[in-house]
PDB file of C-alpha atoms and ligand atoms in Angstrom:
ATOM      1  CA  MET M  75      28.845  -4.214  -7.948  1.00  0.00           C
ATOM      2  CA  LYS M  76      30.869  -3.682  -5.048  1.00  0.00           C
ATOM      3  CA  LEU M  77      30.930  -1.059  -1.906  1.00  0.00           C
ATOM      4  CA  PHE M  78      33.889   0.723  -0.790  1.00  0.00           C
ATOM      5  CA  LEU M  79      32.885   1.223   2.900  1.00  0.00           C
ATOM      6  CA  SER M  80      34.954   2.503   6.310  1.00  0.00           C
ATOM      7  CA  CYS M  81      34.564   1.108   9.821  1.00  0.00           C
ATOM      8  CA  ASN M  82      32.942   3.734  11.581  1.00  0.00           C
ATOM      9  CA  GLU M  83      34.221   3.355  15.382  1.00  0.00           C
ATOM     10  CA  CYS M  84      37.815   2.884  14.166  1.00  0.00           C
ATOM     11  CA  SER M  85      37.340   6.390  12.536  1.00  0.00           C
ATOM     12  CA  LEU M  86      36.108   8.259  15.449  1.00  0.00           C
ATOM     13  CA  LEU M  87      39.343   6.573  17.603  1.00  0.00           C
ATOM     14  CA  ASP M  88      41.598   7.441  15.441  1.00  0.00           C
ATOM     15  CA  GLU M  89      40.597  10.407  13.299  1.00  0.00           C
ATOM     16  CA  THR M  90      44.129  11.685  11.909  1.00  0.00           C
ATOM     17  CA  GLU M  91      44.253   8.433  10.400  1.00  0.00           C
ATOM     18  CA  TYR M  92      42.773   7.797   6.564  1.00  0.00           C
ATOM     19  CA  PRO M  93      39.911   5.357   6.904  1.00  0.00           C
ATOM     20  CA  GLU M  94      40.415   1.814   5.679  1.00  0.00           C
ATOM     21  CA  PHE M  95      37.550   0.844   3.135  1.00  0.00           C
ATOM     22  CA  TYR M  96      36.245  -2.964   3.125  1.00  0.00           C
ATOM     23  CA  GLU M  97      35.240  -3.897  -0.053  1.00  0.00           C
ATOM     24  CA  ILE M  98      31.741  -5.208   0.962  1.00  0.00           C
ATOM     25  CA  GLN M  99      29.568  -7.321  -2.412  1.00  0.00           C
ATOM     26  CA  ILE M 100      25.992  -4.633  -2.477  1.00  0.00           C
ATOM     27  CA  LEU M 101      22.365  -6.576  -1.777  1.00  0.00           C
ATOM     28  CA  ASP M 102      18.997  -5.575  -2.234  1.00  0.00           C
ATOM     29  CA  LEU M 103      19.220  -3.436   1.620  1.00  0.00           C
ATOM     30  CA  HIS M 104      20.114  -0.084   2.867  1.00  0.00           C
ATOM     31  CA  LYS M 105      22.066  -1.740   5.960  1.00  0.00           C
ATOM     32  CA  TYR M 106      25.541  -3.181   5.946  1.00  0.00           C
ATOM     33  CA  GLU M 107      26.571  -5.006   8.484  1.00  0.00           C
ATOM     34  CA  PHE M 108      30.646  -6.347   8.607  1.00  0.00           C
ATOM     35  CA  THR M 109      33.927  -7.218  11.461  1.00  0.00           C
ATOM     36  CA  CYS M 110      36.263  -4.366  10.535  1.00  0.00           C
ATOM     37  CA  LYS M 111      40.040  -6.042  11.360  1.00  0.00           C
ATOM     38  CA  ASN M 112      40.013  -4.373  14.802  1.00  0.00           C
ATOM     39  CA  GLY M 113      36.832  -6.721  15.861  1.00  0.00           C
ATOM     40  CA  HIS M 114      33.859  -3.895  15.343  1.00  0.00           C
ATOM     41  CA  LYS M 115      31.109  -4.820  14.506  1.00  0.00           C
ATOM     42  CA  ALA M 116      30.230  -2.158  11.725  1.00  0.00           C
ATOM     43  CA  VAL M 117      27.271  -0.981  10.470  1.00  0.00           C
ATOM     44  CA  SER M 118      26.698   1.269   7.163  1.00  0.00           C
ATOM     45  CA  ILE M 119      23.063   2.481   5.906  1.00  0.00           C
ATOM     46  CA  ILE M 120      23.305   3.433   2.281  1.00  0.00           C
ATOM     47  CA  ASP M 121      20.538   5.375   2.002  1.00  0.00           C
ATOM     48  CA  ASN M 122      20.364   5.601  -2.044  1.00  0.00           C
ATOM     49  CA  PRO M 123      17.433   5.362  -3.395  1.00  0.00           C
ATOM     50  CA  LYS M 124      16.861   1.945  -5.341  1.00  0.00           C
ATOM     51  CA  PHE M 125      16.820   3.691  -9.071  1.00  0.00           C
ATOM     52  CA  GLU M 126      20.172   5.207  -8.349  1.00  0.00           C
ATOM     53  CA  MET M 127      21.822   2.137  -7.498  1.00  0.00           C
ATOM     54  CA  LEU M 128      20.512   0.278 -10.539  1.00  0.00           C
ATOM     55  CA  PHE M 129      21.579   2.938 -12.745  1.00  0.00           C
ATOM     56  CA  GLN M 130      24.862   2.590 -11.102  1.00  0.00           C
ATOM     57  CA  VAL M 131      24.792  -1.160 -11.119  1.00  0.00           C
ATOM     58  CA  GLY M 132      24.249  -0.568 -15.299  1.00  0.00           C
ATOM     59  CA  ALA M 133      27.440   1.361 -15.326  1.00  0.00           C
ATOM     60  CA  ASN M 134      29.172  -1.050 -13.801  1.00  0.00           C
ATOM     61  CA  ALA M 135      27.692  -3.925 -16.066  1.00  0.00           C
ATOM     62  CA  ILE M 136      28.885  -1.645 -18.793  1.00  0.00           C
ATOM     63  CA  ILE M 137      32.906  -1.800 -17.213  1.00  0.00           C
ATOM     64  CA  ASP M 138      32.205  -5.373 -16.798  1.00  0.00           C
ATOM     65  CA  GLY M 139      31.177  -5.791 -20.213  1.00  0.00           C
ATOM     66  CA  TYR M 140      27.905  -7.107 -19.022  1.00  0.00           C
ATOM     67  CA  TYR M 141      25.914  -5.484 -21.587  1.00  0.00           C
ATOM     68  CA  ARG M 142      22.421  -7.790 -20.977  1.00  0.00           C
ATOM     69  CA  GLU M 143      23.155  -7.037 -17.484  1.00  0.00           C
ATOM     70  CA  ALA M 144      23.054  -3.039 -18.109  1.00  0.00           C
ATOM     71  CA  ILE M 145      20.198  -2.969 -19.840  1.00  0.00           C
ATOM     72  CA  SER M 146      18.334  -4.816 -17.551  1.00  0.00           C
ATOM     73  CA  SER M 147      19.556  -2.833 -14.730  1.00  0.00           C
ATOM     74  CA  PHE M 148      18.981   0.615 -16.494  1.00  0.00           C
ATOM     75  CA  ALA M 149      15.821  -0.816 -17.424  1.00  0.00           C
ATOM     76  CA  SER M 150      14.451  -1.487 -14.004  1.00  0.00           C
ATOM     77  CA  SER M 151      16.234   1.626 -12.448  1.00  0.00           C
ATOM     78  CA  LEU M 152      13.533   3.543 -14.482  1.00  0.00           C
ATOM     79  CA  GLU M 153      10.503   1.129 -13.413  1.00  0.00           C
ATOM     80  CA  ARG M 154      12.123   1.841  -9.853  1.00  0.00           C
ATOM     81  CA  PHE M 155      11.909   6.023 -10.785  1.00  0.00           C
ATOM     82  CA  TYR M 156       8.310   5.332 -12.242  1.00  0.00           C
ATOM     83  CA  GLU M 157       7.313   3.786  -8.797  1.00  0.00           C
ATOM     84  CA  ILE M 158       8.668   6.663  -6.610  1.00  0.00           C
ATOM     85  CA  CYS M 159       7.673   9.508  -8.648  1.00  0.00           C
ATOM     86  CA  ILE M 160       3.863   7.324  -8.136  1.00  0.00           C
ATOM     87  CA  LYS M 161       4.380   7.257  -4.463  1.00  0.00           C
ATOM     88  CA  THR M 162       5.261  10.831  -4.073  1.00  0.00           C
ATOM     89  CA  ILE M 163       2.848  12.240  -6.058  1.00  0.00           C
ATOM     90  CA  LEU M 164       0.143  10.196  -3.894  1.00  0.00           C
ATOM     91  CA  SER M 165       1.669  11.017  -0.953  1.00  0.00           C
ATOM     92  CA  SER M 166       1.474  14.719  -2.334  1.00  0.00           C
ATOM     93  CA  SER M 167      -1.952  14.567  -2.994  1.00  0.00           C
ATOM     94  CA  LYS M 168      -2.504  14.013   0.822  1.00  0.00           C
ATOM     95  CA  ILE M 169      -3.149  10.405   0.623  1.00  0.00           C
ATOM     96  CA  GLU M 170      -2.263   7.968   3.702  1.00  0.00           C
ATOM     97  CA  ASN M 171       0.897   6.089   3.555  1.00  0.00           C
ATOM     98  CA  ASN M 172      -1.085   2.829   4.371  1.00  0.00           C
ATOM     99  CA  THR M 173      -3.256   3.419   1.479  1.00  0.00           C
ATOM    100  CA  ILE M 174      -0.547   4.022  -0.981  1.00  0.00           C
ATOM    101  CA  GLU M 175       0.957   0.731   0.265  1.00  0.00           C
ATOM    102  CA  LYS M 176      -2.127  -1.254  -0.223  1.00  0.00           C
ATOM    103  CA  SER M 177      -3.205   0.287  -3.304  1.00  0.00           C
ATOM    104  CA  TRP M 178       0.860  -0.170  -4.879  1.00  0.00           C
ATOM    105  CA  LYS M 179       0.685  -3.926  -3.939  1.00  0.00           C
ATOM    106  CA  GLU M 180      -2.434  -4.421  -6.882  1.00  0.00           C
ATOM    107  CA  ILE M 181       0.167  -3.502  -9.253  1.00  0.00           C
ATOM    108  CA  SER M 182       2.725  -4.098  -7.901  1.00  0.00           C
ATOM    109  CA  ASN M 183       4.117  -6.959 -10.265  1.00  0.00           C
ATOM    110  CA  GLN M 184       2.800  -5.364 -13.221  1.00  0.00           C
ATOM    111  CA  SER M 185       5.292  -2.966 -15.266  1.00  0.00           C
ATOM    112  CA  GLU M 186       2.535  -1.772 -17.858  1.00  0.00           C
ATOM    113  CA  ARG M 187       0.467  -1.196 -14.777  1.00  0.00           C
ATOM    114  CA  GLN M 188       2.786   0.312 -13.500  1.00  0.00           C
ATOM    115  CA  LEU M 189       3.441   2.356 -15.938  1.00  0.00           C
ATOM    116  CA  GLY M 190      -0.518   3.312 -16.291  1.00  0.00           C
ATOM    117  CA  ALA M 191      -0.606   4.905 -13.548  1.00  0.00           C
ATOM    118  CA  PHE M 192       2.613   6.846 -13.772  1.00  0.00           C
ATOM    119  CA  THR M 193       1.864   8.196 -17.089  1.00  0.00           C
ATOM    120  CA  MET M 194      -1.729   9.490 -15.388  1.00  0.00           C
ATOM    121  CA  LEU M 195      -0.981  10.298 -12.217  1.00  0.00           C
ATOM    122  CA  TRP M 196       2.172  12.449 -13.718  1.00  0.00           C
ATOM    123  CA  LEU M 197       0.265  14.438 -16.292  1.00  0.00           C
ATOM    124  CA  ASN M 198      -2.836  15.034 -14.210  1.00  0.00           C
ATOM    125  CA  PHE M 199      -0.125  16.668 -11.237  1.00  0.00           C
ATOM    126  CA  TYR M 200       2.434  18.276 -13.398  1.00  0.00           C
ATOM    127  CA  HIS M 201      -0.098  18.745 -16.170  1.00  0.00           C
ATOM    128  CA  GLU M 202       2.134  17.617 -19.072  1.00  0.00           C
ATOM    129  CA  ILE M 203       2.515  14.273 -20.793  1.00  0.00           C
ATOM    130  CA  PRO M 204       5.440  12.595 -19.361  1.00  0.00           C
ATOM    131  CA  GLU M 205       7.825  11.031 -22.383  1.00  0.00           C
ATOM    132  CA  LEU M 206       8.453   7.642 -21.735  1.00  0.00           C
ATOM    133  CA  LEU M 207      10.868   5.343 -23.353  1.00  0.00           C
ATOM    134  CA  SER M 208      10.855   5.545 -26.978  1.00  0.00           C
ATOM    135  CA  ASN M 209       9.617   2.795 -29.040  1.00  0.00           C
ATOM    136  CA  LYS M 210      12.979   1.837 -30.419  1.00  0.00           C
ATOM    137  CA  MET M 211      14.482   1.254 -26.704  1.00  0.00           C
ATOM    138  CA  THR M 212      11.417  -0.832 -25.868  1.00  0.00           C
ATOM    139  CA  THR M 213      12.358  -3.335 -28.538  1.00  0.00           C
ATOM    140  CA  LEU M 214      15.489  -3.075 -27.507  1.00  0.00           C
ATOM    141  CA  ARG M 215      14.957  -3.868 -24.346  1.00  0.00           C
ATOM    142  CA  ASN M 216      12.367  -6.639 -24.718  1.00  0.00           C
ATOM    143  CA  GLU M 217      14.609  -8.358 -27.362  1.00  0.00           C
ATOM    144  CA  VAL M 218      17.391  -8.058 -24.755  1.00  0.00           C
ATOM    145  CA  ILE M 219      14.790  -9.412 -21.669  1.00  0.00           C
ATOM    146  CA  HIS M 220      13.068 -11.422 -23.016  1.00  0.00           C
ATOM    147  CA  LYS M 221      14.692 -12.766 -26.927  1.00  0.00           C
ATOM    148  CA  GLY M 222      18.349 -13.154 -25.088  1.00  0.00           C
ATOM    149  CA  LYS M 223      19.788 -10.655 -27.422  1.00  0.00           C
ATOM    150  CA  ILE M 224      23.226  -9.746 -26.820  1.00  0.00           C
ATOM    151  CA  PRO M 225      23.502  -5.964 -27.190  1.00  0.00           C
ATOM    152  CA  SER M 226      26.573  -4.077 -28.508  1.00  0.00           C
ATOM    153  CA  ARG M 227      28.353  -1.460 -26.165  1.00  0.00           C
ATOM    154  CA  LYS M 228      27.459   0.983 -28.231  1.00  0.00           C
ATOM    155  CA  GLU M 229      23.611  -0.261 -28.172  1.00  0.00           C
ATOM    156  CA  THR M 230      23.819  -0.236 -24.046  1.00  0.00           C
ATOM    157  CA  ILE M 231      25.413   3.075 -24.149  1.00  0.00           C
ATOM    158  CA  ASN M 232      22.733   4.743 -26.244  1.00  0.00           C
ATOM    159  CA  PHE M 233      20.031   3.157 -23.902  1.00  0.00           C
ATOM    160  CA  GLY M 234      21.375   4.397 -20.729  1.00  0.00           C
ATOM    161  CA  LYS M 235      21.370   7.845 -22.396  1.00  0.00           C
ATOM    162  CA  GLU M 236      18.334   7.673 -22.922  1.00  0.00           C
ATOM    163  CA  VAL M 237      16.924   6.038 -19.353  1.00  0.00           C
ATOM    164  CA  PHE M 238      19.266   9.148 -18.158  1.00  0.00           C
ATOM    165  CA  ARG M 239      17.325  11.185 -19.476  1.00  0.00           C
ATOM    166  CA  LEU M 240      13.535  10.034 -18.817  1.00  0.00           C
ATOM    167  CA  ILE M 241      15.168  10.403 -15.040  1.00  0.00           C
ATOM    168  CA  THR M 242      16.796  13.391 -14.534  1.00  0.00           C
ATOM    169  CA  THR M 243      14.532  15.621 -16.830  1.00  0.00           C
ATOM    170  CA  LYS M 244      11.650  14.516 -13.699  1.00  0.00           C
ATOM    171  CA  LEU M 245      13.838  14.100 -11.157  1.00  0.00           C
ATOM    172  CA  GLN M 246      14.765  17.864 -11.148  1.00  0.00           C
ATOM    173  CA  LYS M 247      10.875  18.372 -10.655  1.00  0.00           C
ATOM    174  CA  ILE M 248       9.980  15.880  -8.091  1.00  0.00           C
ATOM    175  CA  ILE M 249      12.897  16.424  -6.173  1.00  0.00           C
ATOM    176  CA  LYS M 250      11.030  19.616  -5.005  1.00  0.00           C
ATOM    177  CA  GLU M 251       8.330  17.692  -3.550  1.00  0.00           C
ATOM    178  CA  ASP M 252       8.321  17.562   0.743  1.00  0.00           C
ATOM    179  CA  SER M 253       6.812  13.816  -0.278  1.00  0.00           C
ATOM    180  CA  TYR M 254      10.031  12.880  -2.518  1.00  0.00           C
ATOM    181  CA  LYS M 255      12.094  13.627   0.582  1.00  0.00           C
ATOM    182  CA  TRP M 256      10.697  11.824   3.328  1.00  0.00           C
ATOM    183  CA  LEU M 257      10.130   9.141   1.277  1.00  0.00           C
ATOM    184  CA  ILE M 258      14.064   9.167   0.835  1.00  0.00           C
ATOM    185  CA  SER M 259      15.046   9.646   4.657  1.00  0.00           C
ATOM    186  CA  LYS M 260      11.942   6.742   5.378  1.00  0.00           C
ATOM    187  CA  CYS M 261      14.463   3.854   4.344  1.00  0.00           C
ATOM    188  CA  GLU M 262      17.349   5.401   5.960  1.00  0.00           C
ATOM    189  CA  GLN M 263      14.743   5.687   9.549  1.00  0.00           C
ATOM    190  CA  VAL M 264      14.026   1.684   9.628  1.00  0.00           C
ATOM    191  CA  ALA M 265      17.351   0.773   8.607  1.00  0.00           C
ATOM    192  CA  MET M 266      18.913   2.337  11.863  1.00  0.00           C
ATOM    193  CA  ASN M 267      16.716   0.792  13.826  1.00  0.00           C
ATOM    194  CA  GLY M 268      18.574   0.457  17.601  1.00  0.00           C
ATOM    195  CA  SER M 269      22.171   0.001  15.892  1.00  0.00           C
ATOM    196  CA  GLU M 270      25.040   1.887  17.616  1.00  0.00           C
ATOM    197  CA  PHE M 271      28.569   3.144  15.435  1.00  0.00           C
ATOM    198  CA  ILE M 272      26.373   3.703  12.227  1.00  0.00           C
ATOM    199  CA  ALA M 273      27.566   5.159   9.294  1.00  0.00           C
ATOM    200  CA  THR M 274      25.162   6.692   7.611  1.00  0.00           C
ATOM    201  CA  GLY M 275      26.187   8.278   4.115  1.00  0.00           C
ATOM    202  CA  CYS M 276      25.042   7.288   0.323  1.00  0.00           C
ATOM    203  CA  ILE M 277      27.663   6.150  -2.099  1.00  0.00           C
ATOM    204  CA  GLN M 278      28.291   8.733  -5.027  1.00  0.00           C
ATOM    205  CA  THR M 279      26.514   7.665  -8.064  1.00  0.00           C
ATOM    206  CA  ILE M 280      25.563   9.126 -11.704  1.00  0.00           C
ATOM    207  CA  ILE M 281      22.427   9.883 -10.709  1.00  0.00           C
ATOM    208  CA  SER M 282      21.771  11.407  -7.634  1.00  0.00           C
ATOM    209  CA  SER M 283      18.489  13.080  -5.336  1.00  0.00           C
ATOM    210  CA  LYS M 284      21.138  14.058  -3.031  1.00  0.00           C
ATOM    211  CA  PHE M 285      22.148  17.257  -5.635  1.00  0.00           C
ATOM    212  CA  ILE M 286      19.234  18.925  -6.135  1.00  0.00           C
ATOM    213  CA  ASP M 287      20.986  21.585  -8.398  1.00  0.00           C
ATOM    214  CA  LYS M 288      23.050  19.523 -10.120  1.00  0.00           C
ATOM    215  CA  ASN M 289      23.047  20.109 -14.176  1.00  0.00           C
ATOM    216  CA  TYR M 290      21.896  17.140 -15.661  1.00  0.00           C
ATOM    217  CA  ASP M 291      22.012  18.760 -19.307  1.00  0.00           C
ATOM    218  CA  SER M 292      25.614  18.893 -19.252  1.00  0.00           C
ATOM    219  CA  VAL M 293      26.207  15.196 -17.955  1.00  0.00           C
ATOM    220  CA  ASP M 294      28.053  12.412 -20.290  1.00  0.00           C
ATOM    221  CA  LEU M 295      27.001   9.624 -19.811  1.00  0.00           C
ATOM    222  CA  GLU M 296      30.141   7.965 -21.437  1.00  0.00           C
ATOM    223  CA  LYS M 297      32.792  10.200 -19.485  1.00  0.00           C
ATOM    224  CA  GLU M 298      30.806   9.770 -16.669  1.00  0.00           C
ATOM    225  CA  ILE M 299      31.077   5.742 -17.039  1.00  0.00           C
ATOM    226  CA  GLU M 300      35.121   6.405 -17.791  1.00  0.00           C
ATOM    227  CA  ARG M 301      35.440   8.935 -14.524  1.00  0.00           C
ATOM    228  CA  LEU M 302      33.784   5.767 -12.179  1.00  0.00           C
ATOM    229  CA  GLN M 303      35.905   2.884 -13.902  1.00  0.00           C
ATOM    230  CA  GLU M 304      39.033   5.350 -12.730  1.00  0.00           C
ATOM    231  CA  LEU M 305      37.414   5.539  -9.269  1.00  0.00           C
ATOM    232  CA  ARG M 306      37.364   1.988  -9.566  1.00  0.00           C
ATOM    233  CA  ALA M 307      41.001   0.941 -10.371  1.00  0.00           C
ATOM    234  CA  LEU M 308      41.913   4.051  -7.410  1.00  0.00           C
ATOM    235  CA  GLN M 309      39.940   2.128  -4.916  1.00  0.00           C
ATOM    236  CA  LYS M 310      41.380  -1.490  -5.739  1.00  0.00           C
ATOM    237  CA  ARG M 311      44.950   0.156  -5.224  1.00  0.00           C
ATOM    238  CA  GLN M 312      43.937   1.487  -1.901  1.00  0.00           C
ATOM    239  CA  LEU M 313      42.784  -1.999  -0.760  1.00  0.00           C
ATOM    240  CA  ALA M 314      45.879  -3.833  -2.147  1.00  0.00           C
ATOM    241  CA  ASN M 315      47.708  -1.218   0.045  1.00  0.00           C
ATOM    242  CA  ASN M 316      46.130  -2.117   3.199  1.00  0.00           C
ATOM    243  CA  PRO M 317      45.729  -6.641   2.699  1.00  0.00           C
TER     244      PRO M 317
HETATM  245 ZN1  LIG P 542      36.725  -1.152  13.475  1.00  0.00          ZN
END
């Protein structure tokens, strides 16, 4: 997946001009550095949480026809969402951050343990049993990840739809916790550390913590993927006009 970023220093020098975009490969970090055509060292902080980015990677993989990769990214998105829920709930229960991180290390390599921790913490905090990935979708995920199954587009979309619903119904609750907002802003602060001319922002993702009131019930994943495909085509055309 590619990010389309502009140089903040150029934008400040000439506010009248439409910013020129640079195509940057997405990496496992929040801070992106590149040199613009005017030689500025541009720094962009992308503060979307990991689960949002992974879901977006999954949607992009569908457009590109990589269905195995899409299912794997959606599944990882769900796991990273469970992680942020676990940490938010603990933090809301007045547990120190250092203690949370220490404890997380004990389960960080085992997704089954994380799922157990998430289920019980959610039950204790919200007094409701969280809906988890159905048996059918769990089987599909395992066949894809462990047995080399190549899923169809339809199976992949259905998997994405279920993960989307599982995340967004819970996101609407957890997003209201101050500790959730704090966890999100923490990554941005760490990445900013001492750089100049930083552009901070988030990329528009299908699942977004920035839009607390977004009505996810009316969102159709297939339509979102179509919109994403159109946006990608538009960005490609802009890049072609600014070689
Ligand atoms: Zn520049």
